[in-house]
Amino acid sequence: MKNKLSVIFPLALIATLVGSMQTASAAEKNYSLPLSKPGEPVSIDVEVYRGSITVVGYKGDTIEISAKSSVFSGKDKDLKKVKAKMNKNNSSRSTKGLKSVKRSSMRLEIEENNNDVEISSEVSNQHVDLVIKVPQRSSIDIELYKGGDINIDGISGSLELEAYDGMIKAKNISGPIVAETARTDIVVSFSGFAKTSPSSLTSHLGNVDITLAKKVAANVNVQTYQGEVFSGLDKDFTVVDEIKKNKKGKKQKIVLGGVMQAKVNGGGQALSLTSYSGNLYIRKAK
Amino acid sequence: MNNQKIIDWKIASLADNDDSELSEELQRYLAKNNQLQEELLFIEQFWTNESKPLVMPSDKLDANFYQMLSRAQSAEQQTSLQQNNHHSSVQEQPLSLLDKVKRWLMPTPIAQFATLTFVFVLGFNLNQGPNNDKTSADLSVLQQDISSLTTVLAMSMLQKDSASERLSGVAYSRQTDLSNPLLVEQLIALLARDKSTSVRLAIINSLGELKSFGSSEQQLFTLATKEENLLVQIELCRLLLNYGSVEIKKLLTEQVNQQFLKPEVQEFIKAQSLASYI
Amino acid sequence: MFDEKELMFQVKAGQLDKLATLFENNKVQLFNYFIRTGNNRALSEDLVQETFMRVLAYRTSFSGSSTFKSWMYGIARNTVAEHYRKNKNQVLNCDMDDEELTNEQTLCEEFEDDQRSNIFNKSLASISPEDREIIMLSRFQQLNYQEISTLLDCNLNTLKSRMRNAVSKLQMSYQKLVGEVN
């Protein structure tokens, strides 16, 4: 039975207002990208300035890209100043007798080189919603600067995800995963847990919420300064630093920010959850 | 008594190539003793019995042996090459060992794995070896080698593109107890410029393993004051407060330096100082 | 005729290629030593490989106080002991039923032209491992007394007495088996 993640937005969460998004015109394109070396490892690198990115793992061996773009003419809080300058330079001239040309062209760069796939949209006023179907084994690297969320479903390869504005949500993955957000939540559901290398979910001000499948074995490390830790695990979390301190013979105690650890199912590779002010939630799948 | 001597003589003649003769007295004794003669006959027959032809091993045995030998030879060559190129000084000794091992690992991933397997198996074998002083000397050399190997592994993982692999590198460095100054240098350099907060936080945690920060302390302090990343800044301060020298702790709490720290970090330092005694 | 001790010193000094000569010279005897102690082909090959890996690993500890063979068999014995300690196997004896052995010549092969030879082997298999070892090292691996005494870490007189006892036990066992056959 799949565990339905209930995403909690605590009152402490500071939401960023991106400004009203006015869709001038939308364009939708689909691409099917064959791999140079079918069956072999695949790496997918996605860099989008503004938009949302959904990656779904499937049993096929091609890259299926569906892209919907629209022009973003809203206001970014931090880009106000820059926009103002630009407006000053574009002194309007007469539009009499002219029709407004709708900019429906999408600027999306897609490159494939020996199973290394790069998809990028670097245009600041273009909002791109990408839905990408990739082989389950793919390794994914995503950087999303503004706009919506990163969504991952059904990937067994390694994941490196950065979202500066939106959430990171991943399910049916086994890692290794290194994910980072600034103020938004990271929500991950592990169906397995890779032994190859450590995983780490870090948010400065957002929450980190993970669900572990029954069989997952891991060393879960949690660290939060101002937030709280909620655990549904059988194993208790114990302070790691304190043990280290005793070894050195010092008497100081860690009051704030210490790392605590719980070994799940005997322990395994490290899974670190860190936030400054967000809460950390560790759930067991049903 | 005589029986024993005679039997000993017989066995020695067959087993030890002893071609000495029985004394006259013993020869006379033997001549009178039928049972003893039978025993000697048995021994003779057993020793000279047409034994079965030897069983031949398969080609695989040769293949495995020569593969092992060639790996050992290339490793040995690299070692002597390095020894010719390096000026040996007390300080550089640990470095050249490191470089030796580094070269072993550089070629290809397969060679890397093969070398690692070989050395680790060697180390494993040595651990089971006969107990004598010479073996324990070899063992400690090999243990040093293995620790250097982990150091080199750590250093190579820290250079990878993938954040998770860099996290592995940090995990490996912790295993070496950070005994190698080159490794510590690399960790601190990475701490300053890595784009992944997770990796930077892991490095800060690992630096807690150091017995003392030494000159790195000032470097870490400067990093902390310049840091834009909240989590990294607060963790650096926590590291210095917990493990740093008395001087650095003073510096952290001084007003003039506090201005460089984010308000959350300032709060943290205040709370730390209240809760603990130095 | 090359000198094995000399070769081993060269290996110790870094001329690893000389180990190949030592390997070629001893591999068959060593392989048969493991077979005779009751191991199957595959395991015996592994044990030979393991022994030479250790010869290489321990090369700096070769002192030359005894012959190369004696030193090598010392390592071989430790290798086997280690293997059995880790795998908690019993040392195989004649009655062991291993399908792998059915087509191969081993100590325990049932039918042979030379029945006497067969009975010799059976007697050998039925005495204690310690007694068997001392006879095997001497009779089959052809180590001399000096080599065996270094290997087993006992003085010459003790060795002679142990040898004598082992042979006596062997003979008793042989007579018993001959009696049964007849």
PDB file of N, CA and C in Angstrom, chain B residues 14-43:
ATOM      1  N   LEU B  14      66.120 -43.830   4.432  1.00  0.00           N
ATOM      2  CA  LEU B  14      65.156 -43.552   3.360  1.00  0.00           C
ATOM      3  C   LEU B  14      64.703 -42.098   3.360  1.00  0.00           C
ATOM      4  N   ALA B  15      64.474 -41.589   4.561  1.00  0.00           N
ATOM      5  CA  ALA B  15      63.872 -40.251   4.666  1.00  0.00           C
ATOM      6  C   ALA B  15      64.898 -39.131   4.693  1.00  0.00           C
ATOM      7  N   ASP B  16      66.105 -39.470   5.111  1.00  0.00           N
ATOM      8  CA  ASP B  16      67.062 -38.384   5.319  1.00  0.00           C
ATOM      9  C   ASP B  16      68.336 -38.572   4.528  1.00  0.00           C
ATOM     10  N   ASN B  17      68.285 -39.489   3.583  1.00  0.00           N
ATOM     11  CA  ASN B  17      69.467 -39.763   2.765  1.00  0.00           C
ATOM     12  C   ASN B  17      70.705 -40.094   3.584  1.00  0.00           C
ATOM     13  N   ASP B  18      70.434 -40.748   4.666  1.00  0.00           N
ATOM     14  CA  ASP B  18      71.535 -41.104   5.562  1.00  0.00           C
ATOM     15  C   ASP B  18      72.101 -42.455   5.113  1.00  0.00           C
ATOM     16  N   ASP B  19      73.365 -42.446   4.661  1.00  0.00           N
ATOM     17  CA  ASP B  19      73.900 -43.720   4.171  1.00  0.00           C
ATOM     18  C   ASP B  19      74.918 -44.342   5.127  1.00  0.00           C
ATOM     19  N   SER B  20      74.733 -43.988   6.386  1.00  0.00           N
ATOM     20  CA  SER B  20      75.639 -44.612   7.364  1.00  0.00           C
ATOM     21  C   SER B  20      75.258 -46.083   7.572  1.00  0.00           C
ATOM     22  N   GLU B  21      76.219 -46.830   8.035  1.00  0.00           N
ATOM     23  CA  GLU B  21      76.019 -48.273   8.214  1.00  0.00           C
ATOM     24  C   GLU B  21      75.639 -48.570   9.655  1.00  0.00           C
ATOM     25  N   LEU B  22      74.907 -49.676   9.805  1.00  0.00           N
ATOM     26  CA  LEU B  22      74.624 -50.136  11.162  1.00  0.00           C
ATOM     27  C   LEU B  22      75.911 -50.681  11.773  1.00  0.00           C
ATOM     28  N   SER B  23      76.044 -50.507  13.077  1.00  0.00           N
ATOM     29  CA  SER B  23      77.225 -51.074  13.738  1.00  0.00           C
ATOM     30  C   SER B  23      77.149 -52.598  13.677  1.00  0.00           C
ATOM     31  N   GLU B  24      78.282 -53.201  13.825  1.00  0.00           N
ATOM     32  CA  GLU B  24      78.332 -54.674  13.750  1.00  0.00           C
ATOM     33  C   GLU B  24      77.409 -55.303  14.768  1.00  0.00           C
ATOM     34  N   GLU B  25      77.435 -54.749  15.927  1.00  0.00           N
ATOM     35  CA  GLU B  25      76.615 -55.282  17.016  1.00  0.00           C
ATOM     36  C   GLU B  25      75.140 -55.259  16.644  1.00  0.00           C
ATOM     37  N   LEU B  26      74.736 -54.131  16.084  1.00  0.00           N
ATOM     38  CA  LEU B  26      73.333 -54.000  15.727  1.00  0.00           C
ATOM     39  C   LEU B  26      72.987 -54.896  14.550  1.00  0.00           C
ATOM     40  N   GLN B  27      73.948 -55.079  13.638  1.00  0.00           N
ATOM     41  CA  GLN B  27      73.694 -55.966  12.511  1.00  0.00           C
ATOM     42  C   GLN B  27      73.448 -57.384  12.985  1.00  0.00           C
ATOM     43  N   ARG B  28      74.241 -57.805  13.950  1.00  0.00           N
ATOM     44  CA  ARG B  28      74.067 -59.156  14.515  1.00  0.00           C
ATOM     45  C   ARG B  28      72.704 -59.255  15.177  1.00  0.00           C
ATOM     46  N   TYR B  29      72.373 -58.197  15.914  1.00  0.00           N
ATOM     47  CA  TYR B  29      71.085 -58.190  16.620  1.00  0.00           C
ATOM     48  C   TYR B  29      69.944 -58.335  15.630  1.00  0.00           C
ATOM     49  N   LEU B  30      70.044 -57.601  14.539  1.00  0.00           N
ATOM     50  CA  LEU B  30      68.992 -57.616  13.528  1.00  0.00           C
ATOM     51  C   LEU B  30      68.845 -58.999  12.904  1.00  0.00           C
ATOM     52  N   ALA B  31      70.011 -59.621  12.627  1.00  0.00           N
ATOM     53  CA  ALA B  31      69.989 -60.931  11.968  1.00  0.00           C
ATOM     54  C   ALA B  31      69.199 -61.963  12.764  1.00  0.00           C
ATOM     55  N   LYS B  32      69.210 -61.756  14.078  1.00  0.00           N
ATOM     56  CA  LYS B  32      68.511 -62.738  14.920  1.00  0.00           C
ATOM     57  C   LYS B  32      67.037 -62.407  15.087  1.00  0.00           C
ATOM     58  N   ASN B  33      66.634 -61.245  14.645  1.00  0.00           N
ATOM     59  CA  ASN B  33      65.295 -60.764  15.005  1.00  0.00           C
ATOM     60  C   ASN B  33      64.390 -60.691  13.780  1.00  0.00           C
ATOM     61  N   ASN B  34      63.564 -61.749  13.598  1.00  0.00           N
ATOM     62  CA  ASN B  34      62.736 -61.814  12.389  1.00  0.00           C
ATOM     63  C   ASN B  34      61.678 -60.730  12.325  1.00  0.00           C
ATOM     64  N   GLN B  35      61.075 -60.516  13.468  1.00  0.00           N
ATOM     65  CA  GLN B  35      59.997 -59.528  13.477  1.00  0.00           C
ATOM     66  C   GLN B  35      60.524 -58.142  13.089  1.00  0.00           C
ATOM     67  N   LEU B  36      61.690 -57.849  13.637  1.00  0.00           N
ATOM     68  CA  LEU B  36      62.298 -56.555  13.322  1.00  0.00           C
ATOM     69  C   LEU B  36      62.605 -56.463  11.830  1.00  0.00           C
ATOM     70  N   GLN B  37      63.051 -57.601  11.283  1.00  0.00           N
ATOM     71  CA  GLN B  37      63.346 -57.615   9.856  1.00  0.00           C
ATOM     72  C   GLN B  37      62.100 -57.335   9.041  1.00  0.00           C
ATOM     73  N   GLU B  38      60.980 -57.885   9.489  1.00  0.00           N
ATOM     74  CA  GLU B  38      59.716 -57.633   8.789  1.00  0.00           C
ATOM     75  C   GLU B  38      59.345 -56.165   8.834  1.00  0.00           C
ATOM     76  N   GLU B  39      59.568 -55.624  10.018  1.00  0.00           N
ATOM     77  CA  GLU B  39      59.256 -54.193  10.155  1.00  0.00           C
ATOM     78  C   GLU B  39      60.082 -53.365   9.191  1.00  0.00           C
ATOM     79  N   LEU B  40      61.367 -53.704   9.126  1.00  0.00           N
ATOM     80  CA  LEU B  40      62.230 -52.953   8.216  1.00  0.00           C
ATOM     81  C   LEU B  40      61.775 -53.128   6.772  1.00  0.00           C
ATOM     82  N   LEU B  41      61.320 -54.325   6.468  1.00  0.00           N
ATOM     83  CA  LEU B  41      60.842 -54.584   5.113  1.00  0.00           C
ATOM     84  C   LEU B  41      59.630 -53.710   4.802  1.00  0.00           C
ATOM     85  N   PHE B  42      58.741 -53.643   5.767  1.00  0.00           N
ATOM     86  CA  PHE B  42      57.548 -52.805   5.595  1.00  0.00           C
ATOM     87  C   PHE B  42      57.937 -51.357   5.295  1.00  0.00           C
ATOM     88  N   ILE B  43      58.856 -50.889   6.117  1.00  0.00           N
ATOM     89  CA  ILE B  43      59.278 -49.498   5.934  1.00  0.00           C
ATOM     90  C   ILE B  43      59.873 -49.294   4.549  1.00  0.00           C
TER      91      ILE B  43
END
